[in-house]
PDB file of C-alpha atoms in Angstrom:
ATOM      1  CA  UNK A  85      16.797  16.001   4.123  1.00 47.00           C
ATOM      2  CA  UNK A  86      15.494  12.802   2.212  1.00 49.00           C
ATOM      3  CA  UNK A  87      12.543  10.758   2.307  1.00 50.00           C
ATOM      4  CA  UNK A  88      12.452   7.145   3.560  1.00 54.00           C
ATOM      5  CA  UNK A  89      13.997   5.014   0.656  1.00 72.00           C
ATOM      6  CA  UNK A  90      11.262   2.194   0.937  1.00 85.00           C
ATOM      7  CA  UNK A  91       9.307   1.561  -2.297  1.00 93.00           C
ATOM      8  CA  UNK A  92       6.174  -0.955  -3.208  1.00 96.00           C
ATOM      9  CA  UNK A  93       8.934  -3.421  -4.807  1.00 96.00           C
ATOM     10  CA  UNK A  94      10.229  -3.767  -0.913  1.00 94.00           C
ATOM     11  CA  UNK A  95       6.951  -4.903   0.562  1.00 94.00           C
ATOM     12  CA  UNK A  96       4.786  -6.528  -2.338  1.00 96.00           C
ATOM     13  CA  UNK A  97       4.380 -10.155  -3.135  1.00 94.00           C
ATOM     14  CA  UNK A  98       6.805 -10.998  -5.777  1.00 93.00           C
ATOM     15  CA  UNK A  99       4.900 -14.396  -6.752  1.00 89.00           C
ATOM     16  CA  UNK A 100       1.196 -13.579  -7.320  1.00 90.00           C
ATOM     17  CA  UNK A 101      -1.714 -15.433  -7.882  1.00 94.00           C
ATOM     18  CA  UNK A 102      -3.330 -14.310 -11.718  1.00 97.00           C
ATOM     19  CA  UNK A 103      -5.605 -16.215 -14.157  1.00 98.00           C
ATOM     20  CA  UNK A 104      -6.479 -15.526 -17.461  1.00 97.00           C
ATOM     21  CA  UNK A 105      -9.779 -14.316 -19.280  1.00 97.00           C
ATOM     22  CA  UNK A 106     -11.592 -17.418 -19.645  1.00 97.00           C
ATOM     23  CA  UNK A 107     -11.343 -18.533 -15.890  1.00 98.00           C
ATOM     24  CA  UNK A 108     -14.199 -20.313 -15.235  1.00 97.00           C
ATOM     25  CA  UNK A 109     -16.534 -18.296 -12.281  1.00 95.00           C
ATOM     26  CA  UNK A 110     -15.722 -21.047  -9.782  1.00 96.00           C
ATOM     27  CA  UNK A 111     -12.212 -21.895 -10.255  1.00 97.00           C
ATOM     28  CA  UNK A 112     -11.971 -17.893  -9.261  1.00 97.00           C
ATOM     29  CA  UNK A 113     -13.999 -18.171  -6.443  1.00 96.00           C
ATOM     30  CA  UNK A 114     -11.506 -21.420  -5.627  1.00 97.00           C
ATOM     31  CA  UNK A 115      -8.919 -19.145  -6.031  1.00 96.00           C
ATOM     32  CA  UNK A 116      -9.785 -16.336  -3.780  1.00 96.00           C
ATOM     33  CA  UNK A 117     -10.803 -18.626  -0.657  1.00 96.00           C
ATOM     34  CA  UNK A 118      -7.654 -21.059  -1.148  1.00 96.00           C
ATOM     35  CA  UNK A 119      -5.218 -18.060  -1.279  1.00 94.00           C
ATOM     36  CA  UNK A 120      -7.476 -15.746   0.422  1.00 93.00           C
ATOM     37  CA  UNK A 121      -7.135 -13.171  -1.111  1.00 94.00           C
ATOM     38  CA  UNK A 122     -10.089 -10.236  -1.745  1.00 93.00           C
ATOM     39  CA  UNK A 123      -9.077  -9.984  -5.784  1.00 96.00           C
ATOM     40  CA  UNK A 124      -6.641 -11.465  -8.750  1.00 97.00           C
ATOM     41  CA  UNK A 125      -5.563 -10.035 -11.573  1.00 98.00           C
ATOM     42  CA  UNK A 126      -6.006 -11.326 -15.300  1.00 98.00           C
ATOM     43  CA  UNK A 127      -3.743 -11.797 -17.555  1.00 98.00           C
ATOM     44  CA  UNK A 128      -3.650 -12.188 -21.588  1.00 96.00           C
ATOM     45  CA  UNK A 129      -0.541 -12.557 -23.356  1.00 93.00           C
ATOM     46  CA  UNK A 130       2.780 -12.980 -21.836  1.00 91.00           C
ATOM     47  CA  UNK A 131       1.399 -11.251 -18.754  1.00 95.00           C
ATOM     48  CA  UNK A 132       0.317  -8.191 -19.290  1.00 97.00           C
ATOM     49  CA  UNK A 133      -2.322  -7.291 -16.797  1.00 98.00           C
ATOM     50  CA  UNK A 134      -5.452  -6.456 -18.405  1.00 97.00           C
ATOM     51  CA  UNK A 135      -8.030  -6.654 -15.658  1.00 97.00           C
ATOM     52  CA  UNK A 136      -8.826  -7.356 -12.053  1.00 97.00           C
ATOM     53  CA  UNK A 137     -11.575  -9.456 -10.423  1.00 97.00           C
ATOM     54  CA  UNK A 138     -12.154  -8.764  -6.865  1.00 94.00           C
ATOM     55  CA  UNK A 139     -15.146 -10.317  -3.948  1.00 93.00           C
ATOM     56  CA  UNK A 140     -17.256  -7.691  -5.229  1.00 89.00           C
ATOM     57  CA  UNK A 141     -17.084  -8.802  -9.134  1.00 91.00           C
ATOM     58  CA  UNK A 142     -18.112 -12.382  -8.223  1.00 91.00           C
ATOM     59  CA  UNK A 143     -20.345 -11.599  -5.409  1.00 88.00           C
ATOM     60  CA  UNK A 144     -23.554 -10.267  -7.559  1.00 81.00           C
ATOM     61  CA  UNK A 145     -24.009 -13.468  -8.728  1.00 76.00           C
ATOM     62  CA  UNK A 146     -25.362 -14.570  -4.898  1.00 73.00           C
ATOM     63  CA  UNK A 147     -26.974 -11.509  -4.776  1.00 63.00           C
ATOM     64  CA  UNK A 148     -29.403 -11.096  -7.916  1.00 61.00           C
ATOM     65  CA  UNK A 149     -29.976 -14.395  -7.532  1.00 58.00           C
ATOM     66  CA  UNK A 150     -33.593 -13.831  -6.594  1.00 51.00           C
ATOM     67  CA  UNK A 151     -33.931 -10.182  -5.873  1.00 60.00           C
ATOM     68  CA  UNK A 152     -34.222  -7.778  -9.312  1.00 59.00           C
ATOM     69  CA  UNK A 153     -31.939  -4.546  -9.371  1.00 55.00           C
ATOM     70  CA  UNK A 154     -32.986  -1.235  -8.377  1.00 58.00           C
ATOM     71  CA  UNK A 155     -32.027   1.702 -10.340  1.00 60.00           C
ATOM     72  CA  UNK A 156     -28.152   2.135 -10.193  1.00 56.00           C
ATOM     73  CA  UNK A 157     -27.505  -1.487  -9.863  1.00 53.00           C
ATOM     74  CA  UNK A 158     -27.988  -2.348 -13.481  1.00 51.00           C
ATOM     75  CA  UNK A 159     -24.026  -3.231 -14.185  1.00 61.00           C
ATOM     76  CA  UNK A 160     -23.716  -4.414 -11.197  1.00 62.00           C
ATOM     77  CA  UNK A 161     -26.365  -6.870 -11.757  1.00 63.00           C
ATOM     78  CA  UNK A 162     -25.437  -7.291 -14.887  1.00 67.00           C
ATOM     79  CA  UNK A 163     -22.378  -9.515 -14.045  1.00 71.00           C
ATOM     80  CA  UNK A 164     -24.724 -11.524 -12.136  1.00 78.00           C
ATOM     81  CA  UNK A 165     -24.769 -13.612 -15.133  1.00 80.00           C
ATOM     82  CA  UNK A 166     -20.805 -13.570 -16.021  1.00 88.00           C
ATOM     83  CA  UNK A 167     -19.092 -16.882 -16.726  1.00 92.00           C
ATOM     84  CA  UNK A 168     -15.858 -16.535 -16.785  1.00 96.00           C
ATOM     85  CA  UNK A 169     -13.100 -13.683 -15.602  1.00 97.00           C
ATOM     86  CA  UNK A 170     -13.058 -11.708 -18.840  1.00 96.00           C
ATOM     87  CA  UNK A 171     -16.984 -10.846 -18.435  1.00 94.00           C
ATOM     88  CA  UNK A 172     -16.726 -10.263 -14.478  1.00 94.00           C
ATOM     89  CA  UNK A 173     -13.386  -8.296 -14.294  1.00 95.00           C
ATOM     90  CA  UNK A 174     -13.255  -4.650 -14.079  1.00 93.00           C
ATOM     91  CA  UNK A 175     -10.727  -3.032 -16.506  1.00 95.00           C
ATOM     92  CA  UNK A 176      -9.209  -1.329 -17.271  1.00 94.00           C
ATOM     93  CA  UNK A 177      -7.409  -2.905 -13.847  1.00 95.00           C
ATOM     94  CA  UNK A 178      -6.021  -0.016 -11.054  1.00 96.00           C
ATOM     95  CA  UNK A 179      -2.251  -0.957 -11.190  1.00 97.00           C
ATOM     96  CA  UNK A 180       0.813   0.718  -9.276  1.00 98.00           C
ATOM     97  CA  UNK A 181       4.525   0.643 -10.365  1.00 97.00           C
ATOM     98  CA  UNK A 182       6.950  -1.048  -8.598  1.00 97.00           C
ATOM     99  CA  UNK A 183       9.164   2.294  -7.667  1.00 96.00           C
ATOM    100  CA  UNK A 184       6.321   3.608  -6.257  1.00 96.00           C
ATOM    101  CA  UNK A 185       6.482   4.682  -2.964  1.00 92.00           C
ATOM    102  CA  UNK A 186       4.154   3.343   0.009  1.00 92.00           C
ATOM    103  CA  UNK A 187       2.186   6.465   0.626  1.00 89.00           C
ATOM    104  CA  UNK A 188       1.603   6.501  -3.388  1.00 94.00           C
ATOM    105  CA  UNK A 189       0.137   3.056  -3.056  1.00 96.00           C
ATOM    106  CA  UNK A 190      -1.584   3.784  -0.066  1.00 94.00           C
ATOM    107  CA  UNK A 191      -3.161   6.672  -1.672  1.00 95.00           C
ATOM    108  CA  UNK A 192      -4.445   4.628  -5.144  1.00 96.00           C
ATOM    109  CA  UNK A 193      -5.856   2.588  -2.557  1.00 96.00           C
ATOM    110  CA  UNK A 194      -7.692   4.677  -0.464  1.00 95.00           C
ATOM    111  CA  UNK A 195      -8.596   6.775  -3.264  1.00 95.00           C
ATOM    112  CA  UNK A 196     -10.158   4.079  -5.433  1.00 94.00           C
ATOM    113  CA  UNK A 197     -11.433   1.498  -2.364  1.00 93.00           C
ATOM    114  CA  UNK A 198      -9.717  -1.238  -3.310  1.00 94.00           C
ATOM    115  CA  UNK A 199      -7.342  -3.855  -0.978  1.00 93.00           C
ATOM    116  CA  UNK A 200      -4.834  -5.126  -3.586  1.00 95.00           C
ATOM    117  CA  UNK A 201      -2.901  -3.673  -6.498  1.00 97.00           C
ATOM    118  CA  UNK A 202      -1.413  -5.683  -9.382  1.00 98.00           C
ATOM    119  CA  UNK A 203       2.251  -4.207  -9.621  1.00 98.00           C
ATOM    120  CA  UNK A 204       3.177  -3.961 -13.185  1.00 98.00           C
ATOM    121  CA  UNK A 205       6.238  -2.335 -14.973  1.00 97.00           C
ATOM    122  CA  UNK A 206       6.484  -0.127 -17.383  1.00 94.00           C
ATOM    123  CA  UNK A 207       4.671  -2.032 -20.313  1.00 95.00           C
ATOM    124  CA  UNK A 208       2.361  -3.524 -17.867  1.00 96.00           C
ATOM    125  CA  UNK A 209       3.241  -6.878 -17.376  1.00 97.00           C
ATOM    126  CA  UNK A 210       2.645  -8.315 -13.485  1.00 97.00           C
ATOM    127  CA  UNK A 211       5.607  -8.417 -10.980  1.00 97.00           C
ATOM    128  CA  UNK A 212       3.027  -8.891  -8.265  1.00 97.00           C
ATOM    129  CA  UNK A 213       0.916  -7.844  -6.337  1.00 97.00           C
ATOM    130  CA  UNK A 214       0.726  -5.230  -3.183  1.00 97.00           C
ATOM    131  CA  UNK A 215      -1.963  -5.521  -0.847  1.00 96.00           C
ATOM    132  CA  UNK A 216      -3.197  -3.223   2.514  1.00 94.00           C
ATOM    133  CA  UNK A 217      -1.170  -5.440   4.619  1.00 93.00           C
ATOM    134  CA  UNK A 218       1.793  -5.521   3.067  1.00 94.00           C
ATOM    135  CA  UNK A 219       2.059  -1.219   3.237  1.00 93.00           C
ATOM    136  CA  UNK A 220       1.803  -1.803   7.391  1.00 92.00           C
ATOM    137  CA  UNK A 221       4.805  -4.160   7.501  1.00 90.00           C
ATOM    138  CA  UNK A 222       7.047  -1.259   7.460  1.00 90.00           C
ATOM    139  CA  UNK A 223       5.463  -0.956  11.160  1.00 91.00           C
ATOM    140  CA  UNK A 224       6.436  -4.292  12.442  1.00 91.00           C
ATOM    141  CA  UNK A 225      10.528  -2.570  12.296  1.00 92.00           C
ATOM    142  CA  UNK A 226      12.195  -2.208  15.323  1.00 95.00           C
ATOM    143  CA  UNK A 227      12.579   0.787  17.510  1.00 97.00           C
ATOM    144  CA  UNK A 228      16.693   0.294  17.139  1.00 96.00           C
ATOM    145  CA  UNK A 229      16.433  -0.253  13.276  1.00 95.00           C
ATOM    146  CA  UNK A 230      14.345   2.819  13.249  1.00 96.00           C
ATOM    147  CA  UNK A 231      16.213   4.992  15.767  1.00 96.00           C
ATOM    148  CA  UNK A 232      19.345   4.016  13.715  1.00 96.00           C
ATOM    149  CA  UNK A 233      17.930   5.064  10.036  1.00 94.00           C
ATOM    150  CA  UNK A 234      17.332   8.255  11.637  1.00 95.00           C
ATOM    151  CA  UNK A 235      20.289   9.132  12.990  1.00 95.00           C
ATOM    152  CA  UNK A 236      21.883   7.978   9.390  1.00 93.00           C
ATOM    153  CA  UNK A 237      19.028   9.645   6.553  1.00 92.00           C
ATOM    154  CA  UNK A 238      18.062  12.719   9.031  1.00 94.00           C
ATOM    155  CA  UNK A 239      20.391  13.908  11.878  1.00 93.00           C
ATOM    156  CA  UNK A 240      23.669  12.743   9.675  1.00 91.00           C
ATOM    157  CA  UNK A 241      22.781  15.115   6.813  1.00 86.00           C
ATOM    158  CA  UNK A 242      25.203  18.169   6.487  1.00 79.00           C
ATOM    159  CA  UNK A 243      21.930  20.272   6.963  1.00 80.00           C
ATOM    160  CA  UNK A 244      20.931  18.756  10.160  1.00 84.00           C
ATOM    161  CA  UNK A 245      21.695  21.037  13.317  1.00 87.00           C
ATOM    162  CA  UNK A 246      24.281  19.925  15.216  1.00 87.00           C
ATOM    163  CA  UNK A 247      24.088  18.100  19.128  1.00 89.00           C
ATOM    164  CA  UNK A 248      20.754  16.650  18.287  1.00 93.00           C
ATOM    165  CA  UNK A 249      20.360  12.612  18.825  1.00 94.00           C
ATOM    166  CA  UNK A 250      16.858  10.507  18.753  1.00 96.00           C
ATOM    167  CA  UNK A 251      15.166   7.549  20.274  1.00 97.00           C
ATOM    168  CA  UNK A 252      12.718   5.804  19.416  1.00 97.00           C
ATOM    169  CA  UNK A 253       9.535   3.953  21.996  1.00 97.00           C
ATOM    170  CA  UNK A 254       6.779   2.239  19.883  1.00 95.00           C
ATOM    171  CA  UNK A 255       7.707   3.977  16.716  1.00 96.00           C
ATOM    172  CA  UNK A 256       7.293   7.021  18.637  1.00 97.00           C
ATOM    173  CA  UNK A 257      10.218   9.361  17.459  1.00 97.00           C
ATOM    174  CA  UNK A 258      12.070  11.850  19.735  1.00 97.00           C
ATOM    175  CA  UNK A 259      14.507  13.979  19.312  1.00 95.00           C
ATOM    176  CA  UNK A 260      16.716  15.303  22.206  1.00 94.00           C
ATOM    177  CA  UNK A 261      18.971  18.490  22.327  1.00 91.00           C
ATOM    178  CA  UNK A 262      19.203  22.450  22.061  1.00 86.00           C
ATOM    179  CA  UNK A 263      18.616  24.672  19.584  1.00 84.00           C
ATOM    180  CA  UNK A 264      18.925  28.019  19.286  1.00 79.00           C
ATOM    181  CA  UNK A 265      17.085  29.054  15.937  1.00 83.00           C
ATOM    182  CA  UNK A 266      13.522  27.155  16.343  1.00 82.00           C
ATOM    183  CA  UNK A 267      13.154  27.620  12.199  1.00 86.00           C
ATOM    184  CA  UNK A 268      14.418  23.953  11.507  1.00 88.00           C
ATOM    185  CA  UNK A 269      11.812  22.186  13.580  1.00 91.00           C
ATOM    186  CA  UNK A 270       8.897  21.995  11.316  1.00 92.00           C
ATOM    187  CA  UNK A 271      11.525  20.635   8.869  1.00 92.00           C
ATOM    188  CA  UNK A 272      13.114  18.261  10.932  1.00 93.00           C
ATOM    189  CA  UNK A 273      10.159  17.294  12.058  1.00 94.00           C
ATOM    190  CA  UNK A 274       8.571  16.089   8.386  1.00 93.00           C
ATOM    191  CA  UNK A 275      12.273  14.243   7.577  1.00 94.00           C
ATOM    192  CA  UNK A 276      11.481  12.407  10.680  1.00 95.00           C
ATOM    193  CA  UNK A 277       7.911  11.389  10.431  1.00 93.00           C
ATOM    194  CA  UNK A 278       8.827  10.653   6.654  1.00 91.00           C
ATOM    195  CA  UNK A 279      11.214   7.190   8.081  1.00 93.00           C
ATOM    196  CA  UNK A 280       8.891   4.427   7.316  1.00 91.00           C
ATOM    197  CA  UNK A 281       8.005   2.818  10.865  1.00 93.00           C
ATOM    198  CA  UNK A 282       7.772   5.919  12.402  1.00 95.00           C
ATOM    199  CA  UNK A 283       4.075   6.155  13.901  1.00 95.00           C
ATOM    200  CA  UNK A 284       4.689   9.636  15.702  1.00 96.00           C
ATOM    201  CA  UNK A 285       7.481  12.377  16.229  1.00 96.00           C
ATOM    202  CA  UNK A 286       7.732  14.478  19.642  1.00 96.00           C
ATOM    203  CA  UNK A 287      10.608  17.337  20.124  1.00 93.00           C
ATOM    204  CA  UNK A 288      12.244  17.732  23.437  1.00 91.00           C
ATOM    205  CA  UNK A 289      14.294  20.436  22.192  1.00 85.00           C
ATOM    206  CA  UNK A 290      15.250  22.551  25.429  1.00 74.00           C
ATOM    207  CA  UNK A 291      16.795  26.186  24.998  1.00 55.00           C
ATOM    208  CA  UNK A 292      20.502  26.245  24.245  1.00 45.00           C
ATOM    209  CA  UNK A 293      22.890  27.632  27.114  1.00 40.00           C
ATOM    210  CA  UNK A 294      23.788  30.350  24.811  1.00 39.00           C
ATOM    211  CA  UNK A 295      20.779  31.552  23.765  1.00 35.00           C
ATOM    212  CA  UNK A 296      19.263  34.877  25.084  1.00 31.00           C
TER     213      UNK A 296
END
């Protein structure tokens, strides 16, 4: 049974704001409050992305201002000093690809606590950028659109048991009928939760007539 089809290309920001290495410390911090945004990538070249510069890049500047490091906060404090986006960006910058899928993005972010990722293609150059929010619209779909993807990717598949059918409350997935082997369930049960916008799965899966 397949996987939701959705990808980061479905959900990301197709025009994103960049700059390039010598952006001047304020114009970024203009940047990130008129867009408000919590990073941008930079660019060099024809826009290959090379870097990122995020709040917590620009934010040691504030403050070291007047209180000295303590050991372990050396680079940090270090960028305390940085000028433009080429001395405050950290590189090289945590990217994702555009055929990624949303759990893969979700994961890069969780895994490296960041908010946004530049989306780059093969060679590296931006197509834009995918940010925490953007993963959760797949949650704003509707019940019907969900209930209907369902029946279509999981319970229309030639594997599927037969006499099953689904409906959806709040994202919450359940699927209605009778089966006599209880083997599929754990399976049906992953295809389901696997439909992006679904937020839980429940069985209601009575005994068939037939069965001893």
């Amino acid at each position: 049974m397949p996987a939701s089809h959705y990808t980061v290309s479905d959900v990301m920001t197709h025009t994103a704001i960049a700059i390039g290495r010598d952006a001047p410390y304020k114009e970024i911090v203009a940047l990130l409050d008129q867009w408000k945004v919590s990073a941008v990538p930079v660019l060099e070249g024809e826009g290959r992305v090379v870097g990122v510069v995020s709040e917590a890049d620009v934010l040691p500047k504030e403050e070291f201002r007047l209180d000295e490091p303590r050991p372990g906060e050396f680079d940090e404090a270090a960028k305390a000093g940085a000028l433009r986006a080429g001395e405050l960006m950290s590189s090289p910058a945590v990217t994702v690809h555009p055929d990624a899928t949303l759990a893969e993005a979700a994961r890069i972010m969780a895994t490296r606590k960041v908010k946004r990722l530049p989306v780059v293609n093969g060679i590296g150059m931006l197509e834009g950028v995918v940010s925490r929010s953007d993963l959760l619209k797949v949650f704003l779909r509707t019940d019907g659109e969900i209930e209907e993807e369902i029946r279509r990717s999981v319970l229309g598949e030639s594997a599927a048991p037969a006499g099953l059918d689904v409906s959806v409350l709040e994202g919450v997935a359940t699927l209605h009928g009778a089966l006599v082997e209880r083997s599929p369930v754990p399976l049906l049960a992953r295809a389901v939760r696997a439909v992006e916008g679904v937020v839980g799965v429940r069985m209601d899966l009575g005994a068939h007539e037939d069965a001893a």
